[in-house]
Short mmCIF file of C-alpha atoms in Angstrom, two decimals:
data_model
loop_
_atom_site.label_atom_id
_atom_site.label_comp_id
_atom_site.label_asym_id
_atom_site.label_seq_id
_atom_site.Cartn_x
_atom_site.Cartn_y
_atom_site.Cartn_z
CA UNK A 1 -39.18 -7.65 8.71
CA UNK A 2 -40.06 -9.82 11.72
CA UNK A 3 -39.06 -8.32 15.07
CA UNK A 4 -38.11 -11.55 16.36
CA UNK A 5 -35.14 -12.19 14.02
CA UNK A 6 -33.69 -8.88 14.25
CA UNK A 7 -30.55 -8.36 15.64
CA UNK A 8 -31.03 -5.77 18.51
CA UNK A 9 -27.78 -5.85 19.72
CA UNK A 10 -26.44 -2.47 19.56
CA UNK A 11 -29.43 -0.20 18.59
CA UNK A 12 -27.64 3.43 17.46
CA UNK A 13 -30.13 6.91 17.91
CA UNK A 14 -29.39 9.99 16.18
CA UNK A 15 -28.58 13.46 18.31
CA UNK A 16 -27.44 16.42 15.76
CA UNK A 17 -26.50 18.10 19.37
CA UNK A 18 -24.54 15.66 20.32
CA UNK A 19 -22.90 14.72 16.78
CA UNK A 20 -19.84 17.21 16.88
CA UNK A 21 -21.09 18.96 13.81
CA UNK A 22 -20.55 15.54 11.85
CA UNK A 23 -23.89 14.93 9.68
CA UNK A 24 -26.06 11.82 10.91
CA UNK A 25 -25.44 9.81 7.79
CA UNK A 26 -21.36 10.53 8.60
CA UNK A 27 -22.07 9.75 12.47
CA UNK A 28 -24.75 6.62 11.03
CA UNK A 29 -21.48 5.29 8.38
CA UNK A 30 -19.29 4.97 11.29
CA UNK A 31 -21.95 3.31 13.82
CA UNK A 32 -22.29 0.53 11.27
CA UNK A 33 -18.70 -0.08 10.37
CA UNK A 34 -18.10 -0.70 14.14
CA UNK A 35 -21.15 -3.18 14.31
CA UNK A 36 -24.41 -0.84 14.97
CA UNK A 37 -27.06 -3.31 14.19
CA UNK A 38 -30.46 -0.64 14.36
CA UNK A 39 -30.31 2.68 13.55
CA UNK A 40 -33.00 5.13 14.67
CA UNK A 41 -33.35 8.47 13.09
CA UNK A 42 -34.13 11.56 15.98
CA UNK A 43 -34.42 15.03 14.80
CA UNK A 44 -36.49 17.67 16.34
CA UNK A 45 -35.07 20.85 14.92
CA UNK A 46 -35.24 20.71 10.73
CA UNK A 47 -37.95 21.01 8.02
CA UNK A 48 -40.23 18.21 7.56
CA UNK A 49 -38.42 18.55 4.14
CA UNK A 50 -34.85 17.97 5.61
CA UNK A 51 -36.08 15.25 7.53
CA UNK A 52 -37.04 13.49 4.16
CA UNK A 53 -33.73 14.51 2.86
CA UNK A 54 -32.01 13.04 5.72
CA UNK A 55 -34.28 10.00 6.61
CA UNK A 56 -33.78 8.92 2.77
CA UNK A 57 -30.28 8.51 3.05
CA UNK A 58 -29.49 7.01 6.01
CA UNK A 59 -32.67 4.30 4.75
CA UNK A 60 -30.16 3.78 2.13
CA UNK A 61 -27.63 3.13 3.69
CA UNK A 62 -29.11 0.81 6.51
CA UNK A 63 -30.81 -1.03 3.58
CA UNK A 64 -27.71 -1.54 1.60
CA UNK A 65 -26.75 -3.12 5.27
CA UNK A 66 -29.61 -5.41 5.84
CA UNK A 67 -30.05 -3.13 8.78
CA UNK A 68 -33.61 -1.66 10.08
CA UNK A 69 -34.20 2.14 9.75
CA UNK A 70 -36.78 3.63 12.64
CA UNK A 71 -38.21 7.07 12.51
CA UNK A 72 -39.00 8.81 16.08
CA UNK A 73 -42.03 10.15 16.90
CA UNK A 74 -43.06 11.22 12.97
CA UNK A 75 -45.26 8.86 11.51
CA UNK A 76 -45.56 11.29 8.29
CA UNK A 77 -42.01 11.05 7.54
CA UNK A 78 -41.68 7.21 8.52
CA UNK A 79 -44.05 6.73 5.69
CA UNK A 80 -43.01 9.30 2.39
CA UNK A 81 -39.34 7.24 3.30
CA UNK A 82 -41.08 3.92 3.34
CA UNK A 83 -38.76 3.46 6.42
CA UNK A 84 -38.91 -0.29 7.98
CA UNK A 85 -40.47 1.36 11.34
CA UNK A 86 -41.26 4.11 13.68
CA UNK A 87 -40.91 4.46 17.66
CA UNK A 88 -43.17 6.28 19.47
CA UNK A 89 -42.90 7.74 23.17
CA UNK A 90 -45.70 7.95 25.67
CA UNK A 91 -46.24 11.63 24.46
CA UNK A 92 -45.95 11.03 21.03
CA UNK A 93 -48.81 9.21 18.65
CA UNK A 94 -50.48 6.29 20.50
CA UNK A 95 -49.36 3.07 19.10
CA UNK A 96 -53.07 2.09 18.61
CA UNK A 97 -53.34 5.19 16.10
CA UNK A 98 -49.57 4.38 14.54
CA UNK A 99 -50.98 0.93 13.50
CA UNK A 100 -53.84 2.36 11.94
CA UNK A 101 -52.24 5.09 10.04
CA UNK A 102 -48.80 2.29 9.10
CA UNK A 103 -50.60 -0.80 8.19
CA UNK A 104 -49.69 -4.36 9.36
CA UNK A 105 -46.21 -4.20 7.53
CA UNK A 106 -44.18 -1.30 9.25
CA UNK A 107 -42.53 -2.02 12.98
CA UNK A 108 -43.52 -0.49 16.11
CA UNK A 109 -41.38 0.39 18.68
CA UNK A 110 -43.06 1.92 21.87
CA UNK A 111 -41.07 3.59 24.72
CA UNK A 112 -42.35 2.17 28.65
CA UNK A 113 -41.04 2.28 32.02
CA UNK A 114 -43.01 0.81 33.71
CA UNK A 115 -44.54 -3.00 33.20
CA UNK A 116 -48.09 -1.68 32.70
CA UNK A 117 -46.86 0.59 29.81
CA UNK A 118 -45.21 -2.15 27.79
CA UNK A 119 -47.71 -4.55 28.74
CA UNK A 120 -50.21 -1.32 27.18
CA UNK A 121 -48.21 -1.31 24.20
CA UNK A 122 -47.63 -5.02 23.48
CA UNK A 123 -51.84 -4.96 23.83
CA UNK A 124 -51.41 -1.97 20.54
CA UNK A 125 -49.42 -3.77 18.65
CA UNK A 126 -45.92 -2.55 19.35
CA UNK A 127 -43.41 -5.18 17.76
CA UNK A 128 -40.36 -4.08 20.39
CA UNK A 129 -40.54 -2.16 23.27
CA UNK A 130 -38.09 0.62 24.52
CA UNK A 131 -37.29 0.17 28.53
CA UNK A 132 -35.86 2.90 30.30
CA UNK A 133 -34.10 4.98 31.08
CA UNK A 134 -32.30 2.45 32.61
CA UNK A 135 -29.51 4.69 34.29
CA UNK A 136 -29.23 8.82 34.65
CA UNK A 137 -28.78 10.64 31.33
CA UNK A 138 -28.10 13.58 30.33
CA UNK A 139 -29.46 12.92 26.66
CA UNK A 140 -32.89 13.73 26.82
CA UNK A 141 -34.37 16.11 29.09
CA UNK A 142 -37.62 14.76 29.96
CA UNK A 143 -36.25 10.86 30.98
CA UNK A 144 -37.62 11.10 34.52
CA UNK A 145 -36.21 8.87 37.42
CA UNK A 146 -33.97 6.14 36.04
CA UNK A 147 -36.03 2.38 36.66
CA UNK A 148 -32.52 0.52 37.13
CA UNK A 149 -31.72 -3.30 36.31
CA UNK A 150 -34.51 -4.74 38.46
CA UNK A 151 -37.54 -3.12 36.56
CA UNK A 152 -35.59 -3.41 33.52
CA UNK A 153 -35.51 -7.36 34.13
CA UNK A 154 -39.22 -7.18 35.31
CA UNK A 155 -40.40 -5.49 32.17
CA UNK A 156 -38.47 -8.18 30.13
CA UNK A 157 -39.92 -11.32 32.10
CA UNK A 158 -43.52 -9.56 30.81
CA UNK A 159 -43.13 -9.14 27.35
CA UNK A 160 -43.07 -11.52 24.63
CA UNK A 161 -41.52 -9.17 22.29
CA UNK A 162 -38.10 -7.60 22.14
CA UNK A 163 -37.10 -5.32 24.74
CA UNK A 164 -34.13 -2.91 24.29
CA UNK A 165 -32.95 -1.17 27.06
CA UNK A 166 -32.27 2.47 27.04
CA UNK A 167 -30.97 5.63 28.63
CA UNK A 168 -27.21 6.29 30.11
CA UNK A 169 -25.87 3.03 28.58
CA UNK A 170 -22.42 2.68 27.96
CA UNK A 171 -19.58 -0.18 28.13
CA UNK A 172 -19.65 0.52 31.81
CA UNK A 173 -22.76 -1.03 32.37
CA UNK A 174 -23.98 -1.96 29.30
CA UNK A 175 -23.36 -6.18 29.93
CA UNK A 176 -25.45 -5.55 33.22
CA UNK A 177 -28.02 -4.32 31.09
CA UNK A 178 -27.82 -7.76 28.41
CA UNK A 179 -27.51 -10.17 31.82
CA UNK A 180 -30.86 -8.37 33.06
CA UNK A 181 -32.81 -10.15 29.45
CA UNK A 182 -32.55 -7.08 26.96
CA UNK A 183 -32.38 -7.99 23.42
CA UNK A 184 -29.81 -5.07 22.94
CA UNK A 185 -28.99 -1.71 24.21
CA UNK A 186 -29.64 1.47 22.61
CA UNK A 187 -27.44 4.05 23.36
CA UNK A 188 -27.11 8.04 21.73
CA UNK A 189 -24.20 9.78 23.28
CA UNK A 190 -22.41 6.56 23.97
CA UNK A 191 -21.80 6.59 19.91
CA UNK A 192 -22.77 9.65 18.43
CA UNK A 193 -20.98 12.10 20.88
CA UNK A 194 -18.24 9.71 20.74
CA UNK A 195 -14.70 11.15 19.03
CA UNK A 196 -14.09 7.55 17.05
CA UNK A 197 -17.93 6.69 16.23
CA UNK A 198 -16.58 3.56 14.99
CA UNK A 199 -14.47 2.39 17.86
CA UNK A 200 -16.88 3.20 20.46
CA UNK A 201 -19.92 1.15 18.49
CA UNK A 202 -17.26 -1.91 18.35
CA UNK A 203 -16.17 -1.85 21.86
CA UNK A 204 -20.88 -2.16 23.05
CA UNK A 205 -21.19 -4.43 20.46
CA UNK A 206 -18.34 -6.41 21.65
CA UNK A 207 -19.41 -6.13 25.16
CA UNK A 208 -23.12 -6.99 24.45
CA UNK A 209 -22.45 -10.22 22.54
CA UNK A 210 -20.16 -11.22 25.25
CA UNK A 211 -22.63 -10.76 27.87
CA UNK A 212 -25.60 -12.44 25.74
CA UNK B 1 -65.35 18.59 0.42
CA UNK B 2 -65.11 20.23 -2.91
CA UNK B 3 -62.40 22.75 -2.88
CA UNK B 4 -64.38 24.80 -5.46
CA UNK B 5 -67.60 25.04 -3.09
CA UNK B 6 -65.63 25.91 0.09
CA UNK B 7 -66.04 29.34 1.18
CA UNK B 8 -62.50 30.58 1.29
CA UNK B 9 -63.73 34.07 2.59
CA UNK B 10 -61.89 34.05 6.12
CA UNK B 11 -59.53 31.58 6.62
CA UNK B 12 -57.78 31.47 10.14
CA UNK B 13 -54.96 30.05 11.17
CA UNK B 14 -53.63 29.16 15.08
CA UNK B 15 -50.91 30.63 16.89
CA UNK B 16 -50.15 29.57 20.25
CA UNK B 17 -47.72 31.98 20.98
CA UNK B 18 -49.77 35.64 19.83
CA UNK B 19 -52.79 34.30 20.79
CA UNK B 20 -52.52 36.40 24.67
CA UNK B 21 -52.85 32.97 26.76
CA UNK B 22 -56.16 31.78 25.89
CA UNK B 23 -56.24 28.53 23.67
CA UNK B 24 -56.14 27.36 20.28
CA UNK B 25 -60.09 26.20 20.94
CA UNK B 26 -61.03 29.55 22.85
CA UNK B 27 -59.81 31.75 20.16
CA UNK B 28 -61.26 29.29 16.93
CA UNK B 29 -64.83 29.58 18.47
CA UNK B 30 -64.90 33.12 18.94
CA UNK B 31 -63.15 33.66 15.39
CA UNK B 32 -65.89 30.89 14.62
CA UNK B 33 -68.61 33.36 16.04
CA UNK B 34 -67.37 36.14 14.26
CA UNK B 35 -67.67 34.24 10.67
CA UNK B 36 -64.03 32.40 10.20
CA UNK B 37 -64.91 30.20 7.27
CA UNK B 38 -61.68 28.02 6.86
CA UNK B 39 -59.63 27.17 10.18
CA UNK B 40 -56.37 25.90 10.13
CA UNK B 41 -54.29 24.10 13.04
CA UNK B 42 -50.38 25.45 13.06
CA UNK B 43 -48.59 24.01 15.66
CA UNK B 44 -44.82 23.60 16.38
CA UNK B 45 -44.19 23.67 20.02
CA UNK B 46 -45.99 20.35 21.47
CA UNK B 47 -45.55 16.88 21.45
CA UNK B 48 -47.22 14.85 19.00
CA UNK B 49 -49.40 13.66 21.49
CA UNK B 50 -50.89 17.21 22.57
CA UNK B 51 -51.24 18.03 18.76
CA UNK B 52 -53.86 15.09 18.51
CA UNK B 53 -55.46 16.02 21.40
CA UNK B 54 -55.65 20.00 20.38
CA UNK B 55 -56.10 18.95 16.54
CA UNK B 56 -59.09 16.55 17.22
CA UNK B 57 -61.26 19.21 19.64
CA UNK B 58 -60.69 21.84 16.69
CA UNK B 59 -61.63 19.01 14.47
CA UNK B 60 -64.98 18.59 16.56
CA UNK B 61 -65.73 22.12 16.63
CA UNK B 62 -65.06 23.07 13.10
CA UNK B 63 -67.12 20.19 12.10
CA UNK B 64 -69.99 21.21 13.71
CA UNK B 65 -69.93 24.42 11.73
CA UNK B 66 -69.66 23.18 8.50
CA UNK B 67 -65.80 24.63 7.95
CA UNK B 68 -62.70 22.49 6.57
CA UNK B 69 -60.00 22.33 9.49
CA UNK B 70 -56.61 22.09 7.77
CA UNK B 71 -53.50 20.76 9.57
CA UNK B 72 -50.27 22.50 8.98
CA UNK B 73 -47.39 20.82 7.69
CA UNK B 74 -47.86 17.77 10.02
CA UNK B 75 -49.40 15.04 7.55
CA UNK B 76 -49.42 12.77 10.10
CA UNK B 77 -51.52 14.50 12.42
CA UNK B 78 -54.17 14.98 9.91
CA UNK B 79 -54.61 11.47 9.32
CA UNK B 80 -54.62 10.77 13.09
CA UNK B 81 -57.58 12.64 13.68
CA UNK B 82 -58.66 13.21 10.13
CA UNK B 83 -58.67 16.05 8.99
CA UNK B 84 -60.51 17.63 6.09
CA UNK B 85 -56.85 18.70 4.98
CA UNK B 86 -53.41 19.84 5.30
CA UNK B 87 -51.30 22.38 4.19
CA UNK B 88 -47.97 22.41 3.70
CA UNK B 89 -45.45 25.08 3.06
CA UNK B 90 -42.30 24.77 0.37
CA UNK B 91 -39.89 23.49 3.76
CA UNK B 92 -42.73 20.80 4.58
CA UNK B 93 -43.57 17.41 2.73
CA UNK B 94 -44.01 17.74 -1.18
CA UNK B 95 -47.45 17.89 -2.26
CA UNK B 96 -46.63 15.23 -4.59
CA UNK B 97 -45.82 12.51 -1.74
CA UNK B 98 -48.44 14.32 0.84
CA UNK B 99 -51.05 13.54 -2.16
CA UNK B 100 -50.06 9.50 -2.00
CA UNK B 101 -49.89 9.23 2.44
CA UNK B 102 -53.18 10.88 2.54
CA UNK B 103 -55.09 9.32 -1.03
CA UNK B 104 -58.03 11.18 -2.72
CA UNK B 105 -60.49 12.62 -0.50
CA UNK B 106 -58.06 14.80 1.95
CA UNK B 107 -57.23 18.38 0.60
CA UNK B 108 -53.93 20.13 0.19
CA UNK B 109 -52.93 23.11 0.50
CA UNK B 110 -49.63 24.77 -0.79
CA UNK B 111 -47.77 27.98 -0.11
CA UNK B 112 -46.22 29.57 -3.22
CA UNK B 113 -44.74 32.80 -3.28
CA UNK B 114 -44.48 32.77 -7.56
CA UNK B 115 -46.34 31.86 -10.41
CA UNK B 116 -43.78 29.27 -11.40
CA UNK B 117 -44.03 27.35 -7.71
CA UNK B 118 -47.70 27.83 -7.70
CA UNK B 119 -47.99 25.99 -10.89
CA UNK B 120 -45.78 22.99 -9.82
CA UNK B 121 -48.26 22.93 -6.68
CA UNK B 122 -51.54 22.62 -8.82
CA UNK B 123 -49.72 19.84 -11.02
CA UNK B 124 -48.49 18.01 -7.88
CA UNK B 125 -52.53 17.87 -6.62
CA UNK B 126 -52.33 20.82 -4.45
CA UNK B 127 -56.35 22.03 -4.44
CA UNK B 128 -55.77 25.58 -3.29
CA UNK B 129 -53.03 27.64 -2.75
CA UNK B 130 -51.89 30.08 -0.14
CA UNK B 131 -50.15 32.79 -1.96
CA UNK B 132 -48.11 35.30 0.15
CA UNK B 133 -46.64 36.66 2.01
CA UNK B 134 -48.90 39.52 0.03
CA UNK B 135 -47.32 42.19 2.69
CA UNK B 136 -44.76 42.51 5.19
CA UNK B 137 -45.74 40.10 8.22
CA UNK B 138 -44.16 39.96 11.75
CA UNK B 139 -45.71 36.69 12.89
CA UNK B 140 -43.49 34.02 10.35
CA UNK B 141 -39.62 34.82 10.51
CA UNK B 142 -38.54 33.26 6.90
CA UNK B 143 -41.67 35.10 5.04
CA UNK B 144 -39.35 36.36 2.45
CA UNK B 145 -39.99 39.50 0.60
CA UNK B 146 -43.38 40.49 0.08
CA UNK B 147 -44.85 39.59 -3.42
CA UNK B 148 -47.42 42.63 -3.24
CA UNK B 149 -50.86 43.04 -4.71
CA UNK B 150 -49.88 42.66 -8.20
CA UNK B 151 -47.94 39.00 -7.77
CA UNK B 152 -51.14 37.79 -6.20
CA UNK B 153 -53.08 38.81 -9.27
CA UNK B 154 -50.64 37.07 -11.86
CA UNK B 155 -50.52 33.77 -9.15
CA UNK B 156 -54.58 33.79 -9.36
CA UNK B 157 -55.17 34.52 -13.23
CA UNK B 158 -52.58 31.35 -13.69
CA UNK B 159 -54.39 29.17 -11.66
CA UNK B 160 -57.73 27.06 -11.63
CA UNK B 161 -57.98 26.65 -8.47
CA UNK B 162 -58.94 28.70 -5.49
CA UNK B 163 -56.01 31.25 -3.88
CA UNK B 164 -55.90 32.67 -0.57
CA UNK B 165 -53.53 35.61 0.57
CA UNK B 166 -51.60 35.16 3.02
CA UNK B 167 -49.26 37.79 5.01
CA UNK B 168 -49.69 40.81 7.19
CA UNK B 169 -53.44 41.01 6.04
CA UNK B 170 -55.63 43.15 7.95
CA UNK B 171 -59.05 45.27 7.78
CA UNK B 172 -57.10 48.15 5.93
CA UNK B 173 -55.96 46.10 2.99
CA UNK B 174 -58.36 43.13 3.00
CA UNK B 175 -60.18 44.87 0.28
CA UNK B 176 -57.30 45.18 -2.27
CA UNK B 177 -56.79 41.66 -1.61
CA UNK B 178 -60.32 40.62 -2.94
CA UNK B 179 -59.88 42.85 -5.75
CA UNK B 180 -56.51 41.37 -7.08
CA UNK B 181 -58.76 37.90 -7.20
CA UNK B 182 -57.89 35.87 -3.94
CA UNK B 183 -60.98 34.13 -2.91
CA UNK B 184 -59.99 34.91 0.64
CA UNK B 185 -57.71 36.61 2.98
CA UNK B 186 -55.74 34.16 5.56
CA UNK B 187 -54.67 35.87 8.83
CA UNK B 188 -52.76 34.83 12.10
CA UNK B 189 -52.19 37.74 13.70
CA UNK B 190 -55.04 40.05 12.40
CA UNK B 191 -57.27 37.34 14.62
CA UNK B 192 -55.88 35.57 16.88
CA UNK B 193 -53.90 38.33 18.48
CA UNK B 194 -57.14 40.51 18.80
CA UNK B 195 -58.42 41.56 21.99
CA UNK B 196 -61.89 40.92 20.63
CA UNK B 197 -61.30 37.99 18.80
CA UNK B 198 -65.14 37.76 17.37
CA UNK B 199 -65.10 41.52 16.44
CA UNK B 200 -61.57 40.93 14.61
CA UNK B 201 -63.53 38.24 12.52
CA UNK B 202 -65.92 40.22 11.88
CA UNK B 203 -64.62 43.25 10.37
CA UNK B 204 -62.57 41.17 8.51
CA UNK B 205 -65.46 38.88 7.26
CA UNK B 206 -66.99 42.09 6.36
CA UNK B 207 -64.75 43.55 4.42
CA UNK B 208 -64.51 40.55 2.06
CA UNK B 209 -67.71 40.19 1.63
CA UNK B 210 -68.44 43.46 0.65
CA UNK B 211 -65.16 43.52 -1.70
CA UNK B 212 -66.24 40.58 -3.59
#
């Protein structure tokens, strides 16, 4: 896949917390009926066996869409599910190692916030880079202090590859986010914790290809 | 490494949470000192990115010794910083698809609690298995039922290649171990929970010897 014609639109992150008790390949179903264009598979608290399980279907089911499958943070599952990519944080596996272990075929996505981050990952080979968290979130614990639209657009004018935006996006702000030069927005509670998955993937994806 | 040359003796395995403060490092050189022949790294609590940095000084240090570090369950961390091997349990990665990410040269190792699972390991590539839990054990939660002394003897006479008990092992029945066949005794909390860490080893080392 090449990063630069994927559709980054409305980039859709697992969260069993945050799912309602609906499975991710349930939550994953919906997302893509209402227009989720990446999916990114998060799971912290199963077997490296039920992440297989799990990370096999929904690359089913995104390939059956024509749409890319990411693994977080576990390069060892990313590869037994031949998934299309992984995304690494800045405590996870350095990207440098990730290309190593991945080969030249398998997308990188790296997590920055700040400019010299991203510009450290483009230099490692990340295909798309993760900016944020944009806003406050509640999602992850660990997000730090939000960078806002102005780094956001600074981290963007940097980069020659992709950058989605991340962290307390929602259709509130999320056409802000597209107007500052992200490629898409990638959102977890905004869809998975969300009673109509469906309907609230339509309404971003709406709203972001309005705004791009 | 030849699986069939390693000395399986005293095989050690990390745990950060039993091991009274001191780190993973601290406690592998003193069980190092004390005659640990096989060392692995079990980890669950850290990022990714502290596992690579923990897994590559034990790396290091076993290397200098002469000892095969395995890498519990986390296939990707082994071929970060590779590792002589991994090991994986029946809720990790099958040995079957850890034999293709890792290719040739890397061992495996594979828990099996029956003759019938130990079996499947061997023919999926495992080269040694970890057969337990022998007796009762505090330190894993989902141990199961012990398989006693004369489960471990059927497990070894059906295999080729090496076995090592695993579960609630200690200097009292070390010996009865040996003498149902297992070319070594693995331990968690019969080390790394010891005051004397070196002296643990030791005794333990001891014992095996003598009982082989």
């Amino acid at each position: 896949m090449n990063p630069r014609t994927i559709d980054w639109s409305v980039y859709v992150i697992t969260d069993a917390a945050l799912s309602r008790g609906r499975s991710h390949l349930e939550v994953i179903e919906a997302a893509i009926r209402g227009g989720a264009t990446v999916v990114q598979y998060r799971e912290k608290s199963v077997s490296t066996r039920q992440m297989i399980k799990e990370g096999e279907a929904l690359q089913e089911l995104c390939r059956a869409h024509g749409i890319p499958l990411f693994i977080n943070d576990r390069v060892d599952i990313a590869l037994a599910i031949k998934a299309d990519g992984v995304h690494v944080g800045q405590e996870d596996m350095p990207a440098v190692i990730v290309r190593r272990l991945v080969g030249p075929e398998v997308l990188i996505g790296v997590s920055a916030e700040t400019v010299e981050l991203a510009r450290q990952a483009a230099a490692e080979g990340a295909d798309y880079l993760g900016a944020g968290s944009v806003f406050a979130t509640s999602t992850k614990a660990d997000a730090g202090v939000p960078i806002g639209l102005d780094r956001l657009a600074a981290i963007v004018k940097a980069m020659t590859v992709p950058v989605v935006a991340i962290g307390g996006i929602n259709t509130g702000n999320a056409a802000d986010v597209i107007r500052a030069g992200a490629a898409g927005v990638a959102v977890v509670s905004a869809v998975v914790a969300a009673k109509d998955v469906e309907a609230a993937t339509r309404a971003l994806h709406w709203i972001v290809k309005s705004a791009s």
